[in-house]
């Protein structure tokens, strides 16, 4: 099981973990502004009622940076390629949503200088794009 250090904006707050069915798994009061949490693609957390997820990545995760549980397996490489290389935008709303999420993650990772957020299939898409 992988863990990641998560940073919070206040040193005192209520941290809760939930399963994918919204069943409460654990609840504790944090007295520091960091905590090591499980990387999970099914479960989620709340901190003072703010919902967030924990994904793979480098460095300490700010809990406000990963509020959606992303899996980019459905993002078609052709959608990404056409957007970046040919300035074409897909008309498929689902592909457009995934494209925008990928670009948001990519920009954030560039600004951090590392794979700060690395949800499933992010690196694979990036590698395939480089090979185009």
Short mmCIF file of C-alpha atoms in Angstrom, two decimals:
data_model
loop_
_atom_site.label_atom_id
_atom_site.label_comp_id
_atom_site.label_asym_id
_atom_site.label_seq_id
_atom_site.Cartn_x
_atom_site.Cartn_y
_atom_site.Cartn_z
CA UNK A 1 0.00 0.00 0.00
CA UNK A 2 1.42 3.38 -1.02
CA UNK A 3 1.28 6.47 1.16
CA UNK A 4 1.66 10.15 0.37
CA UNK A 5 2.29 13.12 2.62
CA UNK A 6 -0.65 15.54 2.42
CA UNK A 7 -0.54 19.17 3.53
CA UNK A 8 -3.53 21.03 4.97
CA UNK A 9 -4.15 24.76 5.26
CA UNK A 10 -4.86 24.70 8.99
CA UNK A 11 -3.08 22.81 11.76
CA UNK A 12 -6.30 21.78 13.50
CA UNK A 13 -9.14 20.03 11.71
CA UNK A 14 -11.24 16.92 11.30
CA UNK A 15 -9.95 14.37 8.78
CA UNK A 16 -12.34 11.64 7.66
CA UNK A 17 -11.84 8.77 5.23
CA UNK A 18 -14.66 7.14 3.27
CA UNK A 19 -14.98 4.15 0.98
CA UNK A 20 -16.41 4.44 -2.53
CA UNK A 21 -19.92 3.89 -1.11
CA UNK A 22 -19.54 6.92 1.20
CA UNK A 23 -19.25 4.76 4.32
CA UNK A 24 -17.13 6.39 7.01
CA UNK A 25 -13.94 4.36 7.54
CA UNK A 26 -12.03 6.55 9.97
CA UNK A 27 -12.19 9.93 11.64
CA UNK A 28 -9.53 11.79 13.57
CA UNK A 29 -8.62 15.28 14.69
CA UNK A 30 -5.39 16.52 13.13
CA UNK A 31 -3.18 18.66 15.30
CA UNK A 32 -0.53 19.25 12.63
CA UNK A 33 -0.80 20.56 9.08
CA UNK A 34 0.53 17.35 7.45
CA UNK A 35 -0.49 13.71 7.51
CA UNK A 36 0.57 10.58 5.61
CA UNK A 37 -2.46 9.12 3.80
CA UNK A 38 -3.11 6.05 1.64
CA UNK A 39 -3.01 6.53 -2.10
CA UNK A 40 -6.38 5.22 -3.24
CA UNK A 41 -8.38 5.32 -6.43
CA UNK A 42 -11.62 4.26 -4.76
CA UNK A 43 -11.66 5.89 -1.35
CA UNK A 44 -11.77 9.59 -0.61
CA UNK A 45 -11.14 11.93 2.29
CA UNK A 46 -12.63 15.07 3.76
CA UNK A 47 -10.83 17.70 5.77
CA UNK A 48 -13.21 20.03 7.59
CA UNK A 49 -15.85 18.81 5.07
CA UNK A 50 -13.70 19.61 1.99
CA UNK A 51 -13.62 16.48 -0.22
CA UNK A 52 -10.34 15.37 -1.82
CA UNK A 53 -8.49 12.33 -3.14
CA UNK A 54 -4.89 11.16 -2.89
CA UNK A 55 -3.10 9.99 -6.05
CA UNK A 56 0.44 8.95 -6.84
CA UNK A 57 2.92 11.73 -7.39
CA UNK A 58 6.06 13.44 -6.18
CA UNK A 59 6.32 15.78 -3.24
CA UNK A 60 3.82 16.78 -0.61
CA UNK A 61 0.24 16.96 -1.91
CA UNK A 62 -1.83 20.02 -1.06
CA UNK A 63 -5.27 18.60 -0.32
CA UNK A 64 -6.97 21.23 -2.50
CA UNK A 65 -5.01 20.19 -5.62
CA UNK A 66 -6.71 16.83 -6.24
CA UNK A 67 -10.47 17.16 -5.78
CA UNK A 68 -11.50 14.71 -8.51
CA UNK A 69 -10.58 11.05 -8.71
CA UNK A 70 -9.18 10.97 -12.23
CA UNK A 71 -8.46 8.00 -14.44
CA UNK A 72 -7.35 8.99 -17.91
CA UNK A 73 -7.63 5.55 -19.52
CA UNK A 74 -10.55 6.73 -21.68
CA UNK A 75 -8.76 9.80 -23.06
CA UNK A 76 -8.08 8.98 -26.69
CA UNK A 77 -4.58 9.79 -27.88
CA UNK A 78 -5.99 11.18 -31.14
CA UNK A 79 -8.03 13.75 -29.15
CA UNK A 80 -4.91 14.90 -27.33
CA UNK A 81 -2.77 14.89 -30.46
CA UNK A 82 -5.27 16.85 -32.56
CA UNK A 83 -5.70 19.44 -29.82
CA UNK A 84 -2.00 20.01 -29.25
CA UNK A 85 -0.61 19.64 -32.77
CA UNK A 86 -3.48 20.68 -35.03
CA UNK A 87 -5.44 23.06 -32.76
CA UNK A 88 -8.61 20.96 -33.20
CA UNK A 89 -11.07 20.55 -30.37
CA UNK A 90 -13.23 17.47 -30.02
CA UNK A 91 -17.00 17.74 -30.05
CA UNK A 92 -17.33 14.76 -27.72
CA UNK A 93 -18.14 16.23 -24.26
CA UNK A 94 -16.58 13.33 -22.36
CA UNK A 95 -13.34 13.49 -24.35
CA UNK A 96 -13.28 17.28 -23.92
CA UNK A 97 -13.65 16.90 -20.15
CA UNK A 98 -10.80 14.36 -20.02
CA UNK A 99 -8.66 16.54 -22.29
CA UNK A 100 -9.14 19.57 -20.05
CA UNK A 101 -8.28 17.52 -16.95
CA UNK A 102 -5.13 16.17 -18.61
CA UNK A 103 -4.04 19.68 -19.61
CA UNK A 104 -4.74 21.03 -16.10
CA UNK A 105 -2.62 18.25 -14.56
CA UNK A 106 0.11 18.74 -17.14
CA UNK A 107 0.32 22.49 -16.44
CA UNK A 108 0.38 21.92 -12.68
CA UNK A 109 3.11 19.29 -13.02
CA UNK A 110 5.18 21.67 -15.17
CA UNK A 111 4.78 24.45 -12.61
CA UNK A 112 5.94 22.08 -9.84
CA UNK A 113 8.82 20.72 -11.95
CA UNK A 114 7.91 17.06 -11.34
CA UNK A 115 5.13 14.49 -11.57
CA UNK A 116 3.30 16.16 -8.69
CA UNK A 117 -0.02 14.59 -9.72
CA UNK A 118 0.24 11.23 -11.44
CA UNK A 119 -3.20 9.59 -11.67
CA UNK A 120 -3.68 6.34 -13.61
CA UNK A 121 -2.55 6.51 -17.26
CA UNK A 122 -1.16 10.05 -17.05
CA UNK A 123 2.45 9.02 -17.72
CA UNK A 124 1.40 6.51 -20.38
CA UNK A 125 -0.47 9.20 -22.33
CA UNK A 126 2.46 11.56 -22.04
CA UNK A 127 4.88 8.90 -23.34
CA UNK A 128 2.60 7.99 -26.24
CA UNK A 129 2.25 11.67 -27.11
CA UNK A 130 6.02 12.09 -27.23
CA UNK A 131 6.25 9.17 -29.68
CA UNK A 132 3.74 10.77 -32.10
#
